[in-house]
Coordinates of C-alpha atoms in Angstrom, one line a residue:
Chain E
M1 CA 35.1 46.1 -53.3
A2 CA 31.5 44.8 -53.3
N3 CA 29.3 46.4 -55.8
L4 CA 27.0 49.3 -55.0
K5 CA 23.7 47.4 -55.5
D6 CA 24.8 44.5 -53.2
I7 CA 25.6 46.9 -50.4
R8 CA 22.3 48.8 -50.9
T9 CA 20.3 45.5 -50.5
R10 CA 22.2 44.6 -47.4
I11 CA 21.5 48.0 -45.8
V12 CA 17.8 47.7 -46.6
S13 CA 17.6 44.2 -45.1
V14 CA 19.5 45.1 -41.9
K15 CA 17.3 48.1 -41.5
S16 CA 14.1 46.0 -41.6
T17 CA 15.6 43.5 -39.2
Q18 CA 16.4 46.4 -36.9
Q19 CA 12.8 47.6 -37.1
V20 CA 11.6 44.1 -36.2
T21 CA 13.9 43.8 -33.2
S22 CA 13.1 47.2 -31.9
A23 CA 9.4 46.4 -32.2
M24 CA 9.9 43.2 -30.3
K25 CA 11.7 45.1 -27.6
M26 CA 8.7 47.4 -27.1
V27 CA 6.3 44.5 -27.0
S28 CA 8.5 42.7 -24.4
A29 CA 8.7 45.9 -22.3
A30 CA 4.9 46.1 -22.2
K31 CA 4.5 42.4 -21.4
L32 CA 7.2 42.6 -18.7
R33 CA 5.2 45.3 -17.0
K34 CA 2.2 43.1 -17.0
A35 CA 4.1 40.1 -15.7
Q36 CA 5.6 42.3 -12.9
D37 CA 2.2 43.5 -11.9
A38 CA 1.0 39.9 -11.6
I39 CA 3.9 39.2 -9.2
I40 CA 3.1 42.2 -7.1
Q41 CA -0.6 41.3 -7.1
M42 CA 0.2 37.9 -5.7
R43 CA 2.4 39.1 -2.9
P44 CA -0.2 40.1 -0.3
Y45 CA -1.8 36.7 -0.7
A46 CA 1.4 34.8 -0.4
D47 CA 2.6 36.9 2.6
K48 CA -0.6 36.5 4.5
L49 CA -0.7 32.8 3.8
S50 CA 2.8 32.2 5.1
E51 CA 2.2 34.5 8.1
V52 CA -0.8 32.4 9.1
L53 CA 1.0 29.2 8.4
S54 CA 3.9 30.2 10.6
S55 CA 1.8 31.5 13.4
V56 CA -0.3 28.4 13.4
S57 CA 2.5 25.9 13.1
S58 CA 4.5 27.7 15.8
N59 CA 1.6 27.2 18.2
L60 CA 1.5 23.6 17.2
S61 CA 3.8 21.5 19.3
S62 CA 3.3 17.9 18.1
D63 CA 4.1 16.7 14.6
I64 CA 1.2 16.9 12.3
E65 CA 0.2 14.2 9.8
N66 CA 1.6 15.6 6.5
K67 CA 1.6 13.7 3.3
Y68 CA 4.1 16.1 1.9
A69 CA 6.6 15.6 4.6
K70 CA 10.1 14.2 4.2
R71 CA 10.6 10.5 3.6
G72 CA 13.6 8.4 4.5
T73 CA 15.2 7.3 1.3
I74 CA 15.1 8.9 -2.1
N75 CA 14.2 6.4 -4.7
K76 CA 12.9 8.5 -7.5
V77 CA 13.5 12.1 -8.4
L78 CA 11.4 14.5 -10.5
I79 CA 12.8 17.6 -12.1
V80 CA 10.5 20.3 -13.4
A81 CA 12.1 22.5 -16.0
I82 CA 10.3 25.8 -16.5
T83 CA 11.1 27.6 -19.8
S84 CA 9.1 29.6 -22.3
N85 CA 7.4 28.7 -25.5
R86 CA 9.3 31.1 -27.6
G87 CA 12.9 31.8 -28.3
L88 CA 14.9 34.9 -29.1
C89 CA 15.5 35.7 -25.4
G90 CA 19.2 35.2 -25.0
G91 CA 20.4 32.5 -22.6
F92 CA 17.1 32.3 -20.8
N93 CA 16.0 28.9 -22.1
S94 CA 19.4 27.4 -22.7
N95 CA 20.5 28.1 -19.1
V96 CA 17.5 26.2 -17.7
I97 CA 18.2 23.3 -20.1
K98 CA 21.9 23.3 -19.2
R99 CA 21.1 23.2 -15.5
T100 CA 18.6 20.4 -16.0
V101 CA 21.1 18.3 -17.9
E102 CA 23.6 18.9 -15.2
L103 CA 21.1 17.9 -12.5
V104 CA 20.4 14.7 -14.3
S105 CA 23.9 13.7 -15.3
V106 CA 25.9 14.9 -12.3
T107 CA 23.8 15.6 -9.2
H108 CA 21.5 12.6 -9.5
K109 CA 23.8 10.5 -11.6
D110 CA 23.3 7.3 -9.6
L111 CA 19.6 7.4 -9.9
A112 CA 19.7 8.5 -13.5
T113 CA 21.6 5.4 -14.5
K114 CA 18.8 3.3 -13.0
N115 CA 16.2 5.3 -14.9
K116 CA 14.9 6.8 -11.7
V117 CA 15.0 10.5 -12.7
D118 CA 12.1 11.9 -14.6
V119 CA 11.9 15.3 -16.2
V120 CA 8.7 17.3 -16.7
A121 CA 9.0 20.2 -19.1
I122 CA 6.9 23.4 -19.0
G123 CA 7.3 25.3 -22.2
K124 CA 8.1 24.2 -25.7
K125 CA 11.7 25.2 -25.5
A126 CA 12.4 22.8 -22.7
V127 CA 10.9 19.9 -24.6
D128 CA 13.0 20.7 -27.7
G129 CA 16.1 21.5 -25.9
L130 CA 16.1 18.4 -23.6
K131 CA 15.3 16.1 -26.5
S132 CA 18.3 17.3 -28.4
K133 CA 20.4 16.6 -25.4
G134 CA 19.1 13.1 -25.2
I135 CA 17.0 13.4 -22.1
K136 CA 13.6 11.9 -22.1
V137 CA 10.8 14.2 -21.1
S138 CA 8.2 12.2 -19.3
N139 CA 5.5 14.9 -19.4
S140 CA 5.1 18.3 -20.8
Y141 CA 2.8 21.3 -20.5
L142 CA 2.8 23.6 -23.5
E143 CA -0.5 25.4 -23.4
L144 CA 0.0 26.9 -20.0
Y145 CA 1.2 30.3 -21.2
D146 CA -1.8 30.7 -23.6
K147 CA -4.1 31.2 -20.6
L148 CA -1.9 31.9 -17.6
N149 CA -3.9 32.1 -14.4
F150 CA -3.8 30.6 -10.9
A151 CA -6.4 28.0 -11.7
S152 CA -4.5 26.5 -14.6
V153 CA -1.2 26.6 -12.7
S154 CA -2.6 25.1 -9.6
E155 CA -3.9 22.2 -11.7
I156 CA -0.4 21.3 -12.8
A157 CA 0.9 21.9 -9.2
Q158 CA -1.8 19.6 -7.9
A159 CA -0.8 16.9 -10.4
I160 CA 2.8 17.1 -9.3
M161 CA 1.9 17.2 -5.6
D162 CA -0.3 14.1 -6.1
S163 CA 2.6 12.2 -7.6
Y164 CA 4.6 13.0 -4.5
A165 CA 1.8 12.2 -2.1
N166 CA 1.1 8.8 -3.7
G167 CA 4.8 7.9 -3.4
E168 CA 5.7 8.0 -7.1
Y169 CA 8.6 10.4 -6.4
D170 CA 10.5 11.2 -3.2
H171 CA 12.1 14.4 -4.3
I172 CA 10.9 17.1 -6.6
E173 CA 12.9 20.0 -7.8
L174 CA 12.0 23.1 -9.8
V175 CA 14.5 24.7 -12.3
Y176 CA 13.6 28.2 -13.4
N177 CA 14.8 31.8 -13.8
Q178 CA 14.0 33.9 -10.8
F179 CA 13.2 37.5 -11.6
K180 CA 15.5 40.0 -10.2
N181 CA 15.0 43.0 -12.4
A182 CA 14.5 43.6 -16.2
A183 CA 18.1 42.9 -17.0
V184 CA 19.0 40.3 -14.4
Q185 CA 17.6 36.8 -14.0
N186 CA 18.9 34.3 -11.5
L187 CA 18.8 30.7 -12.5
V188 CA 17.7 28.6 -9.5
N189 CA 16.9 25.1 -8.7
E190 CA 14.6 25.0 -5.8
Q191 CA 13.3 22.1 -3.8
F192 CA 9.6 21.9 -4.2
L193 CA 8.9 18.7 -2.3
P194 CA 9.2 17.5 0.4
V195 CA 8.3 20.6 2.3
G196 CA 10.9 21.8 4.8
D197 CA 10.4 22.4 8.4
I198 CA 7.5 24.9 8.2
A199 CA 8.2 26.7 11.4
Q200 CA 11.8 27.3 10.4
T201 CA 11.6 28.1 6.8
E202 CA 8.8 30.6 7.0
N203 CA 10.0 33.9 8.2
K204 CA 8.7 34.8 11.6
P205 CA 6.0 37.5 11.8
K206 CA 7.7 40.9 12.1
K207 CA 5.2 42.4 14.6
S208 CA 6.4 41.6 18.0
G209 CA 4.8 42.4 21.3
Y210 CA 1.1 42.1 21.1
K211 CA 0.0 38.9 19.6
P212 CA -3.6 38.1 19.5
S213 CA -4.5 34.6 20.7
Y214 CA -6.5 33.3 17.9
F215 CA -9.6 31.1 18.1
F216 CA -9.2 28.3 15.6
E217 CA -12.0 26.8 13.6
P218 CA -12.2 23.9 13.1
S219 CA -8.8 23.0 14.6
M220 CA -5.1 24.0 14.2
Q221 CA -4.2 20.7 12.7
E222 CA -6.9 20.8 10.1
I223 CA -6.0 24.4 9.2
V224 CA -2.4 23.5 8.7
V225 CA -3.3 20.5 6.6
K226 CA -5.3 22.7 4.4
I227 CA -2.8 25.6 4.2
I228 CA 0.2 23.5 3.2
P229 CA -1.0 22.4 -0.2
Q230 CA -2.2 25.9 -0.9
S231 CA 1.1 27.4 0.0
L232 CA 2.8 24.8 -2.2
K233 CA 0.6 25.9 -5.1
I234 CA 1.5 29.5 -4.4
Q235 CA 5.2 28.6 -4.5
F236 CA 4.7 26.9 -7.9
F237 CA 2.6 29.8 -9.2
K238 CA 5.3 32.2 -8.1
A239 CA 8.0 30.2 -9.9
I240 CA 5.9 30.4 -13.1
L241 CA 5.3 34.1 -12.8
D242 CA 8.9 34.7 -12.1
S243 CA 9.8 32.7 -15.1
V244 CA 7.4 34.7 -17.3
A245 CA 8.7 38.0 -16.1
S246 CA 12.3 36.8 -16.6
E247 CA 11.5 35.7 -20.1
H248 CA 10.2 39.1 -21.1
G249 CA 13.1 40.8 -19.3
A250 CA 15.6 38.6 -21.1
R251 CA 14.0 39.1 -24.4
M252 CA 13.9 42.9 -23.9
T253 CA 17.7 42.9 -23.2
A254 CA 18.4 40.6 -26.1
M255 CA 16.4 42.7 -28.5
H256 CA 17.9 45.9 -27.2
K257 CA 21.4 44.5 -28.0
A258 CA 20.2 43.3 -31.4
T259 CA 18.9 46.8 -32.2
D260 CA 22.2 48.3 -31.2
N261 CA 24.2 45.8 -33.2
A262 CA 22.0 46.6 -36.3
F263 CA 22.9 50.3 -35.8
E264 CA 26.5 49.5 -35.8
L265 CA 26.2 47.3 -38.8
I266 CA 24.3 49.9 -40.8
R267 CA 27.0 52.5 -39.9
E268 CA 29.7 50.2 -41.3
L269 CA 27.7 49.3 -44.4
K270 CA 27.0 53.0 -45.1
L271 CA 30.7 53.8 -44.9
N272 CA 31.5 51.0 -47.3
Y273 CA 28.7 52.1 -49.6
N274 CA 30.0 55.7 -49.7
K275 CA 33.5 54.5 -50.3
A276 CA 32.4 52.4 -53.2
R277 CA 30.3 55.2 -54.6
Q278 CA 33.2 57.6 -54.4
A279 CA 35.5 55.1 -56.1
S280 CA 33.1 54.6 -59.0
I281 CA 32.7 58.4 -59.5
T282 CA 36.5 58.8 -59.5
N283 CA 36.7 56.0 -62.0
E284 CA 34.1 57.6 -64.3
I285 CA 35.9 61.0 -64.1
L286 CA 39.2 59.3 -64.9
E287 CA 37.6 57.6 -67.9
I288 CA 36.1 60.9 -69.2
V289 CA 39.3 62.8 -68.7
S290 CA 41.5 60.2 -70.4
G291 CA 38.9 59.9 -73.2
A292 CA 39.0 63.7 -73.7
N293 CA 42.8 63.7 -73.7
A294 CA 42.8 61.0 -76.3
M295 CA 40.5 63.0 -78.6
K296 CA 42.8 66.1 -78.2
G297 CA 45.9 64.1 -79.0
Chain Z
M1 CA -15.8 49.9 12.1
L2 CA -14.7 46.7 10.5
Y3 CA -12.1 46.7 7.7
L4 CA -12.3 43.9 5.1
E5 CA -9.9 42.7 2.5
I6 CA -10.7 39.9 0.1
I7 CA -7.5 38.6 -1.6
S8 CA -7.1 36.0 -4.4
P9 CA -3.7 34.9 -5.7
E10 CA -4.3 37.1 -8.8
K11 CA -5.7 40.3 -7.4
L12 CA -7.4 42.2 -4.6
L13 CA -11.1 41.5 -4.9
F14 CA -12.4 43.8 -2.2
A15 CA -11.1 46.3 0.3
G16 CA -13.2 48.6 2.4
E17 CA -15.2 49.3 5.5
I18 CA -18.1 46.9 6.2
T19 CA -20.6 46.3 8.9
I20 CA -21.1 42.6 8.5
I21 CA -19.7 39.7 6.6
K22 CA -21.1 36.2 6.2
L23 CA -18.7 33.4 5.4
P24 CA -19.0 29.7 4.5
G25 CA -16.9 28.1 7.2
V26 CA -15.9 24.5 7.0
S27 CA -18.0 23.6 10.0
G28 CA -20.9 25.9 9.1
S29 CA -21.7 29.3 7.9
F30 CA -20.9 32.2 10.3
E31 CA -21.0 35.9 10.4
I32 CA -18.5 38.5 11.7
M33 CA -19.3 41.9 13.1
K34 CA -17.4 44.5 14.9
N35 CA -15.2 43.4 17.9
H36 CA -15.2 39.8 16.9
V37 CA -12.8 37.6 18.8
P38 CA -9.5 37.0 16.8
I39 CA -10.1 33.9 14.7
I40 CA -8.5 31.9 12.0
S41 CA -10.8 29.6 10.1
T42 CA -10.9 27.7 6.8
L43 CA -13.7 28.1 4.3
K44 CA -15.4 25.7 2.0
Q45 CA -17.1 26.3 -1.3
G46 CA -19.9 28.8 -1.1
K47 CA -20.9 32.4 -1.1
I48 CA -19.4 35.3 0.9
K49 CA -22.0 38.0 1.6
V50 CA -20.6 41.5 2.4
K51 CA -22.6 44.5 3.7
E52 CA -20.6 47.7 3.3
T53 CA -21.1 50.7 5.6
S54 CA -22.8 52.5 2.8
G55 CA -25.5 49.7 2.8
I56 CA -24.4 48.1 -0.5
V57 CA -24.6 44.3 -0.3
S58 CA -22.2 42.3 -2.5
Y59 CA -21.6 38.6 -3.0
F60 CA -18.4 36.6 -3.9
D61 CA -18.4 33.0 -4.9
V62 CA -15.5 31.1 -3.5
E63 CA -14.1 27.6 -3.9
G64 CA -12.5 27.6 -0.5
G65 CA -10.1 29.7 1.5
L66 CA -9.0 31.1 4.7
V67 CA -10.1 33.9 7.0
E68 CA -8.2 35.8 9.7
V69 CA -9.8 38.3 12.0
S70 CA -7.9 40.4 14.4
N71 CA -8.4 44.0 15.7
N72 CA -11.4 44.6 13.6
E73 CA -9.5 43.7 10.5
V74 CA -10.8 40.8 8.4
K75 CA -8.6 39.2 5.8
V76 CA -10.1 36.6 3.5
L77 CA -7.9 34.6 1.3
V78 CA -9.9 32.9 -1.5
E79 CA -9.1 30.5 -4.2

């Protein structure tokens, strides 16, 4: 049986680990709420934008000039992997990395062998994880989470959209964790560009019956051309916010489990400690008694 | 009465009853008052001027955006 002092040190160290994990859980819970608020705050904007887009584009019969529209052949693919900067959040990051590797080596295998698949990493964990899997990361954004706002996100989105518009890539995909609730994240890979058929993909306005006939200024075409990039940026922003909320949710769950495990571990260690203590007391009594007997004899 | 909401992707900037709003439209600045015809228009960089029913005048700087007016409801999406 392990000696008493060893067990005592183990208990102390497990206890302090437990304190750290439970504190991390609290911090994540607070950050999760903030991240969820950000998603809720963005919703009215996104809803209105897609409502206007669908109402404008449904009035528009002819095809509009759109530099984000679909092109014939796919020659080069870009994958954007969105992870966090920090670990200790369960399978959150490794799932994204796994899916990215799968996309590169299975889905786009033919292009990958010709070096026609690029990966952009958002978050430090994606950079490290993909490097260790032997995938070259062509560009990375690590400081995004230090100051997360729409302006900084839309800058990145613009850079990615430009690379599509100027023909560098023909297909762009996002890989990220979609936020469902605090305990559940859905890993998704979503087509970012080219944009789908606008009139079809956007949900139709719910209000039926009275529909005001709008007056458009300057013209429908110009409005659509202006809204499309904006709605792409919103889509990208939403992906980032979802990922952030998922990260905190995942970390909260992971830390909760760690705290529970520490409890269990302490319970076991205490039991062992008491057993060892009892054994040593029994030993001492045995020695005293046998010593006394020897004196008597 | 005219109801106005100014929304950015990050938060609701303004919501309330107003008498008049002045917007930097792409093809020139314009104002909206009560019973304006339904309109959708894009905005360029500039200042939005809002006069509330209480008489308070406030300004918002925008980089660009979109405005929709229908049924005496003004929604401004700003960047």
